[in-house]
């Protein structure tokens, strides 16, 4: 074999190896960056904070370990065969043919079957533990309804309706307080996914799905719809606020109260109640009883608007009212096109809804 032929032969081996090593290094670096992140708001699948997420994480490590071991063995054998049995100048037109080896054939049949069986059993155990968990006494119940393109959260036992920001209590090991979610869809397919708390579960029209979480630490955990549901699927975000028992109880008490009244913003309230706003939104204690959009009774207690697409500030609120497409193109929110005076008055009224 000439030097150039030898160089080309090694190039065919080295280039794929280098590519694979570079890919693995990049994945390791990305994982390290995610793991090192201290903010709980980062959707880091490598740092579970709930029993379902922790079970899925443990299963994924087993699968990665098994498949990684297989990759190393297979790739090593391929590299060995290419190096050991590469064509030489005195070789004939065809290498010697070897037929039949009961030991080898038995090995490459039995071993894969055993590997698949182990992975199947491990996966089935995790699915059973998560899907068939019974709701204990004292658990929080929430009905999650997916809309294009926002989330509705209903607490049936508490009489609370919220949107886009789910509040749940922390589940301390000494006092477990899991949250059981009933998942419904108002229009098309959606998927509820908060990576650090649980796996993905779909919301399908005319079907009831369920899932549960038991967050182990207080903080904010972000997620979003993981099923393409239309033009603004990517901006159908959600936040899960895990509160201490005292904070959660305080939040519940505040959410149970009707909307606050303020005579200083009566003009803005009149504009709200005499425009198309009341066709979609509801505010307790007023004539607004719409169900197509989020409940606005405690709008200003939320950190974001437009399902997390923008922070909840007066400037963003004005933009969202006047031209929703400026924040969320293709959203189903109607552009109000109010005069500057009416817009300021309406925004001032909405800012009192706490």
mmCIF file of C-alpha atoms in Angstrom:
data_model
loop_
_atom_site.group_PDB
_atom_site.id
_atom_site.type_symbol
_atom_site.label_atom_id
_atom_site.label_comp_id
_atom_site.label_asym_id
_atom_site.label_seq_id
_atom_site.Cartn_x
_atom_site.Cartn_y
_atom_site.Cartn_z
ATOM 1 C CA UNK A 1 0.000 0.000 0.000
ATOM 2 C CA UNK A 2 1.378 3.420 -0.963
ATOM 3 C CA UNK A 3 1.776 6.242 1.530
ATOM 4 C CA UNK A 4 -1.145 8.167 0.001
ATOM 5 C CA UNK A 5 -3.402 5.116 0.127
ATOM 6 C CA UNK A 6 -2.373 4.501 3.736
ATOM 7 C CA UNK A 7 -3.083 8.159 4.595
ATOM 8 C CA UNK A 8 -6.521 8.044 2.954
ATOM 9 C CA UNK A 9 -7.354 4.811 4.781
ATOM 10 C CA UNK A 10 -6.509 6.354 8.151
ATOM 11 C CA UNK A 11 -8.395 9.519 7.190
ATOM 12 C CA UNK A 12 -11.567 7.518 6.731
ATOM 13 C CA UNK A 13 -11.133 6.207 10.281
ATOM 14 C CA UNK A 14 -9.889 9.324 12.060
ATOM 15 C CA UNK A 15 -12.390 11.837 10.667
ATOM 16 C CA UNK A 16 -15.513 10.050 11.991
ATOM 17 C CA UNK A 17 -13.760 9.459 15.319
ATOM 18 C CA UNK A 18 -12.873 13.135 15.614
ATOM 19 C CA UNK A 19 -16.424 14.135 14.729
ATOM 20 C CA UNK A 20 -17.921 11.832 17.356
ATOM 21 C CA UNK A 21 -15.464 12.981 20.028
ATOM 22 C CA UNK A 22 -16.199 16.615 19.215
ATOM 23 C CA UNK A 23 -19.945 15.981 19.478
ATOM 24 C CA UNK A 24 -19.547 14.199 22.825
ATOM 25 C CA UNK A 25 -17.347 17.000 24.136
ATOM 26 C CA UNK A 26 -19.925 19.593 23.116
ATOM 27 C CA UNK A 27 -22.718 17.639 24.794
ATOM 28 C CA UNK A 28 -20.650 17.278 27.971
ATOM 29 C CA UNK A 29 -19.866 20.988 27.978
ATOM 30 C CA UNK A 30 -23.521 21.911 27.488
ATOM 31 C CA UNK A 31 -24.578 19.544 30.250
ATOM 32 C CA UNK A 32 -21.942 20.979 32.545
ATOM 33 C CA UNK A 33 -23.120 24.494 31.850
ATOM 34 C CA UNK A 34 -26.703 23.500 32.598
ATOM 35 C CA UNK A 35 -25.763 21.666 35.765
ATOM 36 C CA UNK A 36 -23.729 24.595 36.981
ATOM 37 C CA UNK A 37 -26.601 27.010 36.563
ATOM 38 C CA UNK A 38 -27.852 28.113 39.937
ATOM 39 C CA UNK A 39 -31.137 29.685 38.831
ATOM 40 C CA UNK A 40 -34.111 27.328 39.296
ATOM 41 C CA UNK A 41 -35.793 29.053 36.361
ATOM 42 C CA UNK A 42 -33.519 27.289 33.869
ATOM 43 C CA UNK A 43 -35.295 24.186 32.470
ATOM 44 C CA UNK A 44 -32.436 21.845 33.303
ATOM 45 C CA UNK A 45 -33.310 18.157 32.788
ATOM 46 C CA UNK A 46 -30.072 17.194 34.572
ATOM 47 C CA UNK A 47 -31.241 18.642 37.895
ATOM 48 C CA UNK A 48 -34.633 17.110 38.791
ATOM 49 C CA UNK A 49 -36.575 18.591 41.710
ATOM 50 C CA UNK A 50 -39.569 16.247 41.818
ATOM 51 C CA UNK A 51 -40.071 12.493 42.191
ATOM 52 C CA UNK A 52 -41.386 11.891 38.631
ATOM 53 C CA UNK A 53 -38.533 13.901 37.121
ATOM 54 C CA UNK A 54 -35.995 12.133 39.339
ATOM 55 C CA UNK A 55 -37.298 8.704 38.259
ATOM 56 C CA UNK A 56 -37.054 9.676 34.587
ATOM 57 C CA UNK A 57 -33.571 11.085 35.154
ATOM 58 C CA UNK A 58 -32.385 7.835 36.785
ATOM 59 C CA UNK A 59 -33.820 5.803 33.903
ATOM 60 C CA UNK A 60 -32.133 8.041 31.350
ATOM 61 C CA UNK A 61 -28.761 7.527 33.059
ATOM 62 C CA UNK A 62 -29.225 3.740 32.843
ATOM 63 C CA UNK A 63 -30.151 3.924 29.156
ATOM 64 C CA UNK A 64 -27.215 6.239 28.387
ATOM 65 C CA UNK A 65 -24.810 3.963 30.275
ATOM 66 C CA UNK A 66 -25.975 0.838 28.418
ATOM 67 C CA UNK A 67 -26.060 2.459 24.994
ATOM 68 C CA UNK A 68 -22.727 4.202 25.660
ATOM 69 C CA UNK A 69 -21.122 0.870 26.549
ATOM 70 C CA UNK A 70 -22.528 -0.675 23.354
ATOM 71 C CA UNK A 71 -21.203 2.254 21.338
ATOM 72 C CA UNK A 72 -17.705 1.879 22.764
ATOM 73 C CA UNK A 73 -17.631 -1.894 22.107
ATOM 74 C CA UNK A 74 -19.006 -1.670 18.564
ATOM 75 C CA UNK A 75 -16.880 1.304 17.601
ATOM 76 C CA UNK A 76 -13.786 -0.354 19.068
ATOM 77 C CA UNK A 77 -14.396 -3.541 17.088
ATOM 78 C CA UNK A 78 -14.949 -1.567 13.885
ATOM 79 C CA UNK A 79 -11.754 0.448 14.405
ATOM 80 C CA UNK A 80 -9.834 -2.750 15.199
ATOM 81 C CA UNK A 81 -11.157 -4.517 12.097
ATOM 82 C CA UNK A 82 -10.361 -1.582 9.824
ATOM 83 C CA UNK A 83 -6.834 -1.314 11.203
ATOM 84 C CA UNK A 84 -6.024 -5.011 11.547
ATOM 85 C CA UNK A 85 -7.519 -6.261 8.329
ATOM 86 C CA UNK A 86 -7.013 -3.371 5.969
ATOM 87 C CA UNK A 87 -6.107 -4.320 2.443
ATOM 88 C CA UNK A 88 -2.421 -4.884 1.698
ATOM 89 C CA UNK A 89 -0.524 -4.877 -1.598
ATOM 90 C CA UNK A 90 -0.158 -8.690 -1.709
ATOM 91 C CA UNK A 91 -3.838 -9.402 -0.940
ATOM 92 C CA UNK A 92 -5.990 -11.107 -3.532
ATOM 93 C CA UNK A 93 -9.092 -9.582 -5.098
ATOM 94 C CA UNK A 94 -11.263 -10.914 -2.244
ATOM 95 C CA UNK A 95 -10.461 -11.658 1.421
ATOM 96 C CA UNK A 96 -10.701 -15.229 2.736
ATOM 97 C CA UNK A 97 -14.307 -16.185 3.429
ATOM 98 C CA UNK A 98 -15.168 -17.670 6.815
ATOM 99 C CA UNK A 99 -18.562 -19.299 7.341
ATOM 100 C CA UNK A 100 -20.296 -20.380 10.509
ATOM 101 C CA UNK A 101 -19.604 -19.731 14.180
ATOM 102 C CA UNK A 102 -22.327 -20.921 16.522
ATOM 103 C CA UNK A 103 -20.745 -19.145 19.482
ATOM 104 C CA UNK A 104 -20.670 -15.739 17.748
ATOM 105 C CA UNK A 105 -24.172 -16.066 16.320
ATOM 106 C CA UNK A 106 -25.538 -17.126 19.693
ATOM 107 C CA UNK A 107 -23.802 -14.206 21.403
ATOM 108 C CA UNK A 108 -25.080 -11.504 19.051
ATOM 109 C CA UNK A 109 -28.600 -12.910 19.383
ATOM 110 C CA UNK A 110 -28.849 -13.508 23.127
ATOM 111 C CA UNK A 111 -26.980 -10.423 24.353
ATOM 112 C CA UNK A 112 -29.157 -7.866 22.470
ATOM 113 C CA UNK A 113 -32.301 -9.663 23.630
ATOM 114 C CA UNK A 114 -31.121 -9.453 27.255
ATOM 115 C CA UNK A 115 -30.242 -5.768 26.866
ATOM 116 C CA UNK A 116 -33.666 -4.948 25.403
ATOM 117 C CA UNK A 117 -35.357 -6.952 28.173
ATOM 118 C CA UNK A 118 -33.464 -5.075 30.906
ATOM 119 C CA UNK A 119 -34.291 -1.675 29.394
ATOM 120 C CA UNK A 120 -37.924 -2.692 28.896
ATOM 121 C CA UNK A 121 -38.311 -3.829 32.503
ATOM 122 C CA UNK A 122 -36.622 -0.701 33.874
ATOM 123 C CA UNK A 123 -38.833 1.552 31.731
ATOM 124 C CA UNK A 124 -42.004 -0.328 32.679
ATOM 125 C CA UNK A 125 -41.156 0.011 36.381
ATOM 126 C CA UNK A 126 -40.729 3.793 36.083
ATOM 127 C CA UNK A 127 -43.924 4.197 34.026
ATOM 128 C CA UNK A 128 -45.890 2.135 36.549
ATOM 129 C CA UNK A 129 -44.519 4.084 39.522
ATOM 130 C CA UNK A 130 -45.446 7.433 37.927
ATOM 131 C CA UNK A 131 -48.707 6.637 36.155
ATOM 132 C CA UNK A 132 -50.306 4.492 38.871
ATOM 133 C CA UNK A 133 -49.424 6.634 41.886
ATOM 134 C CA UNK A 134 -52.459 7.166 44.103
ATOM 135 C CA UNK A 135 -53.472 10.639 45.183
ATOM 136 C CA UNK A 136 -52.975 10.882 48.976
ATOM 137 C CA UNK A 137 -55.180 12.795 51.326
ATOM 138 C CA UNK A 138 -54.256 16.464 51.433
ATOM 139 C CA UNK A 139 -52.916 16.600 47.869
ATOM 140 C CA UNK A 140 -53.557 19.729 45.799
ATOM 141 C CA UNK A 141 -55.837 19.234 42.794
ATOM 142 C CA UNK A 142 -55.495 21.433 39.710
ATOM 143 C CA UNK A 143 -57.301 21.247 36.381
ATOM 144 C CA UNK A 144 -55.044 22.422 33.564
ATOM 145 C CA UNK A 145 -56.746 23.558 30.354
ATOM 146 C CA UNK A 146 -54.619 24.251 27.288
ATOM 147 C CA UNK A 147 -55.751 27.062 24.977
ATOM 148 C CA UNK A 148 -54.238 28.634 21.884
ATOM 149 C CA UNK A 149 -51.892 29.933 23.219
ATOM 150 C CA UNK A 150 -52.098 30.108 27.009
ATOM 151 C CA UNK A 151 -52.693 27.980 30.095
ATOM 152 C CA UNK A 152 -55.718 28.025 32.385
ATOM 153 C CA UNK A 153 -55.344 26.655 35.928
ATOM 154 C CA UNK A 154 -58.431 25.828 37.989
ATOM 155 C CA UNK A 155 -58.289 24.727 41.629
ATOM 156 C CA UNK A 156 -61.687 23.004 42.010
ATOM 157 C CA UNK A 157 -61.506 22.502 45.782
ATOM 158 C CA UNK A 158 -60.327 26.073 46.389
ATOM 159 C CA UNK A 159 -62.497 27.923 43.865
ATOM 160 C CA UNK A 160 -59.486 29.666 42.284
ATOM 161 C CA UNK A 161 -58.861 30.381 38.596
ATOM 162 C CA UNK A 162 -55.395 31.460 37.405
ATOM 163 C CA UNK A 163 -53.563 31.692 34.106
ATOM 164 C CA UNK A 164 -50.065 30.814 32.870
ATOM 165 C CA UNK A 165 -48.488 30.848 36.344
ATOM 166 C CA UNK A 166 -49.197 27.753 38.431
ATOM 167 C CA UNK A 167 -48.755 28.044 42.200
ATOM 168 C CA UNK A 168 -48.213 24.853 44.209
ATOM 169 C CA UNK A 169 -46.847 24.150 47.706
ATOM 170 C CA UNK A 170 -43.462 22.557 48.256
ATOM 171 C CA UNK A 171 -43.653 18.858 49.102
ATOM 172 C CA UNK A 172 -41.442 18.349 52.114
ATOM 173 C CA UNK A 173 -40.466 14.693 52.757
ATOM 174 C CA UNK A 174 -41.712 15.013 56.337
ATOM 175 C CA UNK A 175 -45.008 16.494 55.115
ATOM 176 C CA UNK A 176 -45.645 15.363 51.500
ATOM 177 C CA UNK A 177 -48.002 17.622 49.573
ATOM 178 C CA UNK A 178 -48.013 16.481 45.953
ATOM 179 C CA UNK A 179 -50.002 18.278 43.270
ATOM 180 C CA UNK A 180 -52.176 16.181 40.952
ATOM 181 C CA UNK A 181 -52.975 17.728 37.579
ATOM 182 C CA UNK A 182 -55.951 16.894 35.378
ATOM 183 C CA UNK A 183 -55.053 17.840 31.803
ATOM 184 C CA UNK A 184 -57.701 19.022 29.308
ATOM 185 C CA UNK A 185 -57.610 20.852 25.991
ATOM 186 C CA UNK A 186 -60.018 23.542 24.790
ATOM 187 C CA UNK A 187 -59.030 23.353 21.134
ATOM 188 C CA UNK A 188 -56.119 21.330 19.753
ATOM 189 C CA UNK A 189 -53.296 19.120 21.041
ATOM 190 C CA UNK A 190 -50.974 20.642 23.638
ATOM 191 C CA UNK A 191 -48.319 19.151 25.914
ATOM 192 C CA UNK A 192 -47.533 20.125 29.511
ATOM 193 C CA UNK A 193 -43.801 19.971 30.200
ATOM 194 C CA UNK A 194 -41.782 21.376 33.077
ATOM 195 C CA UNK A 195 -38.456 19.490 32.683
ATOM 196 C CA UNK A 196 -37.314 19.722 36.315
ATOM 197 C CA UNK A 197 -40.640 18.536 37.716
ATOM 198 C CA UNK A 198 -42.008 15.811 35.412
ATOM 199 C CA UNK A 199 -42.051 14.349 31.928
ATOM 200 C CA UNK A 200 -44.225 15.490 29.054
ATOM 201 C CA UNK A 201 -47.936 14.717 29.140
ATOM 202 C CA UNK A 202 -50.269 15.636 26.289
ATOM 203 C CA UNK A 203 -53.520 17.574 26.512
ATOM 204 C CA UNK A 204 -55.866 16.129 23.888
ATOM 205 C CA UNK A 205 -59.405 17.321 23.009
ATOM 206 C CA UNK A 206 -62.156 15.058 24.408
ATOM 207 C CA UNK A 207 -59.668 13.107 26.496
ATOM 208 C CA UNK A 208 -58.658 13.400 30.153
ATOM 209 C CA UNK A 209 -54.982 12.846 31.005
ATOM 210 C CA UNK A 210 -53.390 13.086 34.423
ATOM 211 C CA UNK A 211 -49.968 13.690 35.941
ATOM 212 C CA UNK A 212 -48.506 14.713 39.285
ATOM 213 C CA UNK A 213 -45.566 16.592 40.750
ATOM 214 C CA UNK A 214 -44.108 16.909 44.249
ATOM 215 C CA UNK A 215 -41.486 19.693 44.094
ATOM 216 C CA UNK A 216 -38.783 19.313 46.722
ATOM 217 C CA UNK A 217 -37.550 22.897 46.783
ATOM 218 C CA UNK A 218 -39.184 26.317 46.579
ATOM 219 C CA UNK A 219 -38.554 28.473 43.530
ATOM 220 C CA UNK A 220 -39.695 29.113 39.988
ATOM 221 C CA UNK A 221 -39.642 26.303 37.421
ATOM 222 C CA UNK A 222 -40.279 27.120 33.797
ATOM 223 C CA UNK A 223 -41.707 24.990 31.041
ATOM 224 C CA UNK A 224 -43.836 25.297 27.953
ATOM 225 C CA UNK A 225 -46.105 23.521 25.549
ATOM 226 C CA UNK A 226 -44.096 20.683 23.986
ATOM 227 C CA UNK A 227 -46.596 19.818 21.229
ATOM 228 C CA UNK A 228 -46.908 21.967 18.110
ATOM 229 C CA UNK A 229 -50.296 23.616 18.522
ATOM 230 C CA UNK A 230 -50.239 26.468 16.042
ATOM 231 C CA UNK A 231 -48.402 29.600 15.033
ATOM 232 C CA UNK A 232 -47.514 30.748 18.555
ATOM 233 C CA UNK A 233 -46.675 27.315 19.984
ATOM 234 C CA UNK A 234 -43.126 28.443 20.828
ATOM 235 C CA UNK A 235 -44.470 31.289 23.008
ATOM 236 C CA UNK A 236 -46.954 29.175 24.952
ATOM 237 C CA UNK A 237 -44.807 29.313 28.065
ATOM 238 C CA UNK A 238 -45.689 28.479 31.651
ATOM 239 C CA UNK A 239 -44.230 29.001 35.101
ATOM 240 C CA UNK A 240 -44.631 26.853 38.177
ATOM 241 C CA UNK A 241 -44.176 28.787 41.429
ATOM 242 C CA UNK A 242 -43.316 26.395 44.246
ATOM 243 C CA UNK A 243 -44.167 28.196 47.475
ATOM 244 C CA UNK A 244 -43.578 27.379 51.093
ATOM 245 C CA UNK A 245 -46.763 26.224 52.891
ATOM 246 C CA UNK A 246 -47.159 29.683 54.414
ATOM 247 C CA UNK A 247 -46.633 31.474 51.079
ATOM 248 C CA UNK A 248 -49.044 29.152 49.306
ATOM 249 C CA UNK A 249 -51.726 29.689 51.942
ATOM 250 C CA UNK A 250 -51.271 33.448 51.639
ATOM 251 C CA UNK A 251 -51.532 33.232 47.840
ATOM 252 C CA UNK A 252 -54.726 31.175 48.143
ATOM 253 C CA UNK A 253 -56.291 33.726 50.489
ATOM 254 C CA UNK A 254 -55.430 36.592 48.130
ATOM 255 C CA UNK A 255 -56.757 34.754 45.068
ATOM 256 C CA UNK A 256 -60.058 34.023 46.797
ATOM 257 C CA UNK A 257 -60.755 37.725 47.225
ATOM 258 C CA UNK A 258 -62.817 39.585 44.583
ATOM 259 C CA UNK A 259 -61.269 42.222 42.386
ATOM 260 C CA UNK A 260 -60.369 45.407 44.205
ATOM 261 C CA UNK A 261 -62.396 48.547 43.510
ATOM 262 C CA UNK A 262 -60.901 52.001 43.140
ATOM 263 C CA UNK A 263 -62.989 55.048 42.335
ATOM 264 C CA UNK A 264 -59.951 56.745 40.800
ATOM 265 C CA UNK A 265 -60.036 54.337 37.851
ATOM 266 C CA UNK A 266 -63.796 54.233 37.230
ATOM 267 C CA UNK A 267 -63.300 55.563 33.709
ATOM 268 C CA UNK A 268 -60.951 52.684 32.868
ATOM 269 C CA UNK A 269 -63.410 50.199 34.359
ATOM 270 C CA UNK A 270 -66.200 51.685 32.230
ATOM 271 C CA UNK A 271 -64.055 51.280 29.111
ATOM 272 C CA UNK A 272 -63.272 47.690 30.053
ATOM 273 C CA UNK A 273 -66.940 46.829 30.631
ATOM 274 C CA UNK A 274 -68.229 48.520 27.457
ATOM 275 C CA UNK A 275 -65.743 47.106 24.951
ATOM 276 C CA UNK A 276 -65.037 43.637 23.587
ATOM 277 C CA UNK A 277 -62.797 42.901 26.617
ATOM 278 C CA UNK A 278 -65.700 41.347 28.532
ATOM 279 C CA UNK A 279 -66.448 38.921 25.695
ATOM 280 C CA UNK A 280 -63.203 37.049 26.387
ATOM 281 C CA UNK A 281 -62.084 37.919 29.930
ATOM 282 C CA UNK A 282 -63.692 37.714 33.347
ATOM 283 C CA UNK A 283 -63.192 39.824 36.461
ATOM 284 C CA UNK A 284 -65.002 38.824 39.636
ATOM 285 C CA UNK A 285 -67.462 41.392 40.894
ATOM 286 C CA UNK A 286 -68.026 42.896 37.439
ATOM 287 C CA UNK A 287 -70.154 42.121 34.395
ATOM 288 C CA UNK A 288 -67.104 40.600 32.688
ATOM 289 C CA UNK A 289 -67.630 36.835 32.505
ATOM 290 C CA UNK A 290 -65.814 35.757 29.337
ATOM 291 C CA UNK A 291 -64.182 32.353 29.131
ATOM 292 C CA UNK A 292 -62.138 32.607 25.936
ATOM 293 C CA UNK A 293 -59.237 34.487 27.533
ATOM 294 C CA UNK A 294 -57.479 34.438 30.919
ATOM 295 C CA UNK A 295 -59.272 35.485 34.108
ATOM 296 C CA UNK A 296 -58.033 39.000 34.951
ATOM 297 C CA UNK A 297 -59.304 39.278 38.536
ATOM 298 C CA UNK A 298 -55.754 39.237 39.922
ATOM 299 C CA UNK A 299 -53.877 40.162 36.746
ATOM 300 C CA UNK A 300 -51.196 42.259 38.464
ATOM 301 C CA UNK A 301 -50.211 39.430 40.799
ATOM 302 C CA UNK A 302 -48.606 37.744 37.789
ATOM 303 C CA UNK A 303 -45.066 38.415 36.660
ATOM 304 C CA UNK A 304 -45.785 37.992 32.942
ATOM 305 C CA UNK A 305 -48.471 38.554 30.328
ATOM 306 C CA UNK A 306 -49.213 36.812 27.028
ATOM 307 C CA UNK A 307 -48.352 33.423 28.538
ATOM 308 C CA UNK A 308 -44.847 34.462 29.475
ATOM 309 C CA UNK A 309 -44.043 36.268 26.226
ATOM 310 C CA UNK A 310 -43.537 39.606 28.008
ATOM 311 C CA UNK A 311 -43.005 40.891 31.529
ATOM 312 C CA UNK A 312 -46.028 42.419 33.221
ATOM 313 C CA UNK A 313 -45.271 46.137 32.976
ATOM 314 C CA UNK A 314 -47.563 49.077 32.086
ATOM 315 C CA UNK A 315 -45.683 49.653 28.825
ATOM 316 C CA UNK A 316 -45.994 46.032 27.745
ATOM 317 C CA UNK A 317 -49.626 46.014 28.827
ATOM 318 C CA UNK A 318 -50.400 48.966 26.573
ATOM 319 C CA UNK A 319 -48.636 47.321 23.646
ATOM 320 C CA UNK A 320 -50.471 44.048 24.276
ATOM 321 C CA UNK A 321 -53.856 45.815 24.320
ATOM 322 C CA UNK A 322 -53.254 47.966 21.254
ATOM 323 C CA UNK A 323 -51.355 45.524 19.033
ATOM 324 C CA UNK A 324 -50.947 41.955 20.347
ATOM 325 C CA UNK A 325 -49.063 40.925 17.198
ATOM 326 C CA UNK A 326 -46.218 43.196 18.271
ATOM 327 C CA UNK A 327 -45.558 40.772 21.155
ATOM 328 C CA UNK A 328 -47.102 37.535 19.909
ATOM 329 C CA UNK A 329 -47.779 37.411 16.152
ATOM 330 C CA UNK A 330 -50.745 35.217 15.309
ATOM 331 C CA UNK A 331 -52.243 35.266 18.799
ATOM 332 C CA UNK A 332 -56.027 35.188 19.157
ATOM 333 C CA UNK A 333 -56.058 38.408 21.221
ATOM 334 C CA UNK A 334 -57.979 41.142 19.371
ATOM 335 C CA UNK A 335 -56.256 44.480 18.763
ATOM 336 C CA UNK A 336 -58.348 47.107 20.572
ATOM 337 C CA UNK A 337 -56.972 50.190 18.759
ATOM 338 C CA UNK A 338 -58.069 52.597 21.489
ATOM 339 C CA UNK A 339 -57.298 56.281 21.665
ATOM 340 C CA UNK A 340 -54.329 57.268 23.804
ATOM 341 C CA UNK A 341 -56.654 58.647 26.502
ATOM 342 C CA UNK A 342 -58.773 55.492 26.663
ATOM 343 C CA UNK A 343 -55.681 53.276 26.569
ATOM 344 C CA UNK A 344 -54.144 55.081 29.541
ATOM 345 C CA UNK A 345 -57.399 54.873 31.480
ATOM 346 C CA UNK A 346 -57.882 51.165 30.724
ATOM 347 C CA UNK A 347 -54.287 50.362 31.674
ATOM 348 C CA UNK A 348 -54.648 52.279 34.942
ATOM 349 C CA UNK A 349 -57.725 50.178 35.765
ATOM 350 C CA UNK A 350 -55.996 46.885 34.936
ATOM 351 C CA UNK A 351 -53.080 47.861 37.190
ATOM 352 C CA UNK A 352 -55.463 47.830 40.176
ATOM 353 C CA UNK A 353 -56.405 44.169 39.622
ATOM 354 C CA UNK A 354 -54.199 42.617 42.279
#
